Amino acid sequence: MTTLALTGSPLWYASRTGGTLALILLTVTVVLGIASGGRTAPRRIGRFEVGLLHRNLSLLTLVFLAVHVVTTVLDPFVHLSWAVTVVPLSASYRPLWLGLGTVALDLLLAVLVTSGLRRRLGVRRWKAVHWLAYAAWPLAVFHSAGTGTDTRLSLQLWLYAACLVSLVGAVWWRVAKAGRGRVIGRLVAALGATTVPVVLAMFLATGPLQPGWAQRAATTVILHGGGR
């Protein structure tokens, strides 16, 4: 077994770095969108500046996401086709967890395309699709936890915790500032935000943090000496 196989190729490191940065930026983007929406819009900063920052962060997220996807496909450790990037559950290696990442990518691409067609679609249709970005976030988190070979590292776990605390805090702050009305919507948002960290903690405890997760998560035999 070569040293490269043990330590990972440059493409593997680029893939993990790109994926981690994309998750961080996606979290910041979603938190900003939640915290600055509705009646919770900041008073000292104009909506235009907030919207511009939100858009730039979204584009930067897609840049690092593209780096993550391209380097993952090009990495010879696992032979993945380009179809995996757009067709969920089409991978032979960890299909479920890679599939979650594919669905998240598809949702973000839908948001990107419809943002370019915002004037033609109308505000209501555009907002309906734009909400998909919020659904992409938990999918990305579970994709990272289930597929990432560094999930068991303390630094990575602290990263997940920080992302979860930030998003749950933003949702609860938005709910608290929402005022009266739309009680059902507020309860659903608060319950959903609270459920994600609980489910993720249970998943980590019974899955990636347990011995043999690499073998259980994968459905194909990987050459060059098992999972990284």
Coordinates of C-alpha atoms in Angstrom, one line a residue:
M1 CA 0.0 0.0 0.0
T2 CA 1.5 3.3 -1.0
T3 CA 1.8 6.4 1.2
L4 CA -0.6 8.2 -1.0
A5 CA -3.3 5.6 -0.5
L6 CA -2.9 5.9 3.3
T7 CA -2.9 9.7 3.5
G8 CA -5.2 10.6 0.7
S9 CA -4.5 12.2 -2.7
P10 CA -4.5 16.0 -3.2
L11 CA -7.9 15.6 -4.9
W12 CA -9.3 14.0 -1.8
Y13 CA -8.0 16.8 0.4
A14 CA -9.4 19.4 -2.1
S15 CA -12.8 17.6 -2.1
R16 CA -13.0 17.6 1.7
T17 CA -11.9 21.2 2.0
G18 CA -14.3 22.3 -0.7
G19 CA -17.2 20.4 0.9
T20 CA -16.4 21.7 4.4
L21 CA -16.2 25.3 3.2
A22 CA -19.4 24.9 1.2
L23 CA -21.2 23.7 4.3
I24 CA -20.0 26.6 6.4
L25 CA -20.9 29.1 3.7
L26 CA -24.3 27.5 3.2
T27 CA -24.9 27.7 6.9
V28 CA -24.0 31.4 7.0
T29 CA -26.2 32.0 4.0
V30 CA -29.2 30.3 5.4
V31 CA -28.7 31.9 8.9
L32 CA -28.5 35.3 7.2
G33 CA -31.6 34.7 5.2
I34 CA -33.6 33.6 8.3
A35 CA -32.3 36.4 10.5
S36 CA -32.9 39.2 8.0
G37 CA -36.3 38.2 6.7
G38 CA -39.7 39.4 7.6
R39 CA -40.0 41.8 10.6
T40 CA -36.5 40.9 11.7
A41 CA -34.8 42.9 9.0
P42 CA -31.9 44.9 10.5
R43 CA -32.5 48.6 11.0
R44 CA -28.9 49.9 10.7
I45 CA -28.2 48.1 7.4
G46 CA -30.3 48.6 4.4
R47 CA -32.1 45.6 2.8
F48 CA -30.1 46.2 -0.3
E49 CA -26.8 45.6 1.5
V50 CA -28.2 42.6 3.2
G51 CA -29.5 41.2 0.0
L52 CA -26.2 41.8 -1.8
L53 CA -24.3 40.0 1.0
H54 CA -26.7 37.1 0.9
R55 CA -26.4 36.8 -2.9
N56 CA -22.6 37.0 -2.8
L57 CA -22.4 34.3 -0.1
S58 CA -24.7 32.1 -2.1
L59 CA -22.5 32.4 -5.1
L60 CA -19.4 31.7 -3.1
T61 CA -21.1 28.6 -1.6
L62 CA -21.7 27.3 -5.2
V63 CA -18.1 28.0 -6.1
F64 CA -16.7 25.8 -3.3
L65 CA -19.5 23.3 -3.9
A66 CA -18.3 23.0 -7.5
V67 CA -14.8 22.4 -6.3
H68 CA -16.1 19.7 -4.0
V69 CA -18.1 18.0 -6.7
V70 CA -15.4 18.1 -9.4
T71 CA -12.6 16.9 -7.2
T72 CA -14.8 14.1 -5.8
V73 CA -15.5 12.8 -9.3
L74 CA -11.9 13.1 -10.4
D75 CA -10.5 11.4 -7.4
P76 CA -9.5 7.9 -8.5
F77 CA -10.1 6.4 -5.0
V78 CA -13.8 5.9 -5.8
H79 CA -14.8 5.7 -9.4
L80 CA -17.8 8.0 -9.7
S81 CA -19.4 9.1 -12.9
W82 CA -20.6 12.6 -13.6
A83 CA -24.2 11.4 -13.5
V84 CA -23.8 11.1 -9.7
T85 CA -23.7 14.8 -9.5
V86 CA -27.3 15.2 -10.7
V87 CA -28.9 11.8 -10.3
P88 CA -29.5 10.8 -6.7
L89 CA -28.8 7.2 -5.6
S90 CA -26.9 6.5 -8.8
A91 CA -23.5 5.9 -7.1
S92 CA -22.3 2.5 -6.2
Y93 CA -20.2 3.8 -3.3
R94 CA -22.2 5.0 -0.3
P95 CA -25.3 5.6 -2.5
L96 CA -27.6 7.0 0.2
W97 CA -25.2 9.5 1.7
L98 CA -23.9 10.6 -1.7
G99 CA -27.5 10.8 -2.8
L100 CA -28.3 13.3 -0.1
G101 CA -25.6 15.5 -1.3
T102 CA -26.8 15.2 -4.9
V103 CA -30.4 16.2 -3.9
A104 CA -29.0 19.2 -1.9
L105 CA -27.0 20.2 -5.0
D106 CA -30.1 19.9 -7.3
L107 CA -32.1 22.0 -4.9
L108 CA -29.4 24.7 -4.8
L109 CA -29.2 24.7 -8.6
A110 CA -32.9 25.1 -8.9
V111 CA -32.7 28.1 -6.6
L112 CA -29.8 29.5 -8.8
V113 CA -31.7 29.0 -12.1
T114 CA -35.0 30.5 -10.8
S115 CA -33.2 33.5 -9.3
G116 CA -32.0 34.3 -12.8
L117 CA -35.6 34.0 -14.1
R118 CA -37.1 35.8 -11.1
R119 CA -38.8 38.5 -13.2
R120 CA -40.4 36.0 -15.5
L121 CA -41.5 33.7 -12.7
G122 CA -42.9 36.3 -10.4
V123 CA -42.2 36.9 -6.7
R124 CA -44.5 34.1 -5.4
R125 CA -43.1 31.3 -7.5
W126 CA -39.6 32.5 -7.0
K127 CA -40.0 32.5 -3.2
A128 CA -41.6 29.0 -3.3
V129 CA -38.5 27.7 -5.0
H130 CA -36.2 29.8 -2.9
W131 CA -37.4 27.9 0.2
L132 CA -35.7 24.8 -1.2
A133 CA -32.4 26.3 0.0
Y134 CA -33.6 25.7 3.6
A135 CA -34.3 22.0 2.7
A136 CA -30.9 21.7 1.2
W137 CA -29.1 22.6 4.4
P138 CA -30.1 19.5 6.5
L139 CA -29.5 17.3 3.5
A140 CA -26.0 18.7 3.2
V141 CA -25.3 18.2 6.9
F142 CA -26.3 14.5 6.8
H143 CA -24.4 14.0 3.5
S144 CA -21.3 15.4 5.1
A145 CA -21.7 13.3 8.3
G146 CA -22.6 10.1 6.5
T147 CA -20.0 10.3 3.7
G148 CA -17.2 12.3 5.2
T149 CA -14.3 10.2 6.3
D150 CA -13.3 12.8 8.9
T151 CA -16.6 12.8 10.7
R152 CA -15.1 11.2 13.8
L153 CA -12.6 14.0 14.2
S154 CA -13.3 16.3 17.1
L155 CA -12.8 19.4 15.0
Q156 CA -15.4 18.2 12.5
L157 CA -17.9 17.4 15.2
W158 CA -17.4 20.8 16.7
L159 CA -18.0 22.2 13.2
Y160 CA -21.4 20.4 13.0
A161 CA -22.3 21.6 16.4
A162 CA -21.5 25.2 15.5
C163 CA -23.6 25.0 12.3
L164 CA -26.5 23.5 14.2
V165 CA -26.4 26.0 17.0
S166 CA -26.2 28.9 14.6
L167 CA -29.2 27.7 12.5
V168 CA -31.4 26.7 15.5
G169 CA -30.6 30.0 17.2
A170 CA -31.5 32.0 14.0
V171 CA -34.8 30.1 13.7
W172 CA -35.8 30.6 17.3
W173 CA -34.8 34.2 17.2
R174 CA -36.9 34.7 14.0
V175 CA -39.9 33.0 15.7
A176 CA -39.6 35.1 18.8
K177 CA -39.5 38.3 16.7
A178 CA -42.3 37.3 14.4
G179 CA -45.0 38.7 16.6
R180 CA -48.5 37.4 16.6
G181 CA -50.1 35.4 13.8
R182 CA -49.1 32.4 11.8
V183 CA -48.8 30.3 15.0
I184 CA -48.8 27.0 13.1
G185 CA -46.0 28.1 10.8
R186 CA -43.9 29.3 13.8
L187 CA -44.5 26.1 15.6
V188 CA -43.5 24.0 12.6
A189 CA -40.3 26.0 12.1
A190 CA -39.3 25.8 15.7
L191 CA -40.0 22.1 15.9
G192 CA -38.2 21.4 12.6
A193 CA -35.1 23.3 13.7
T194 CA -35.1 21.5 17.0
T195 CA -35.6 18.1 15.5
V196 CA -32.5 18.3 13.1
P197 CA -29.8 18.3 15.8
V198 CA -31.6 15.6 17.8
V199 CA -31.8 13.3 14.8
L200 CA -28.2 14.1 13.8
A201 CA -26.9 13.3 17.2
M202 CA -28.7 10.0 17.2
F203 CA -27.4 9.2 13.7
L204 CA -23.8 10.0 14.7
A205 CA -24.0 8.0 17.8
T206 CA -25.3 4.9 16.1
G207 CA -23.6 5.3 12.7
P208 CA -20.4 7.2 11.8
L209 CA -19.0 7.2 15.3
Q210 CA -19.3 3.5 15.6
P211 CA -16.6 1.1 14.4
G212 CA -17.1 -0.4 11.0
W213 CA -19.2 2.5 9.6
A214 CA -17.1 2.7 6.4
Q215 CA -18.0 -0.9 5.6
R216 CA -21.6 -0.5 6.5
A217 CA -22.1 2.7 4.6
A218 CA -20.4 1.4 1.4
T219 CA -22.0 -1.2 -0.8
T220 CA -18.9 -1.9 -3.0
V221 CA -15.5 -3.4 -2.3
I222 CA -12.9 -0.6 -2.4
L223 CA -9.5 -1.6 -3.5
H224 CA -6.2 0.0 -2.3
G225 CA -6.8 -1.0 1.3
G226 CA -10.4 -0.2 2.6
G227 CA -11.9 3.1 3.6
R228 CA -10.0 6.1 4.4

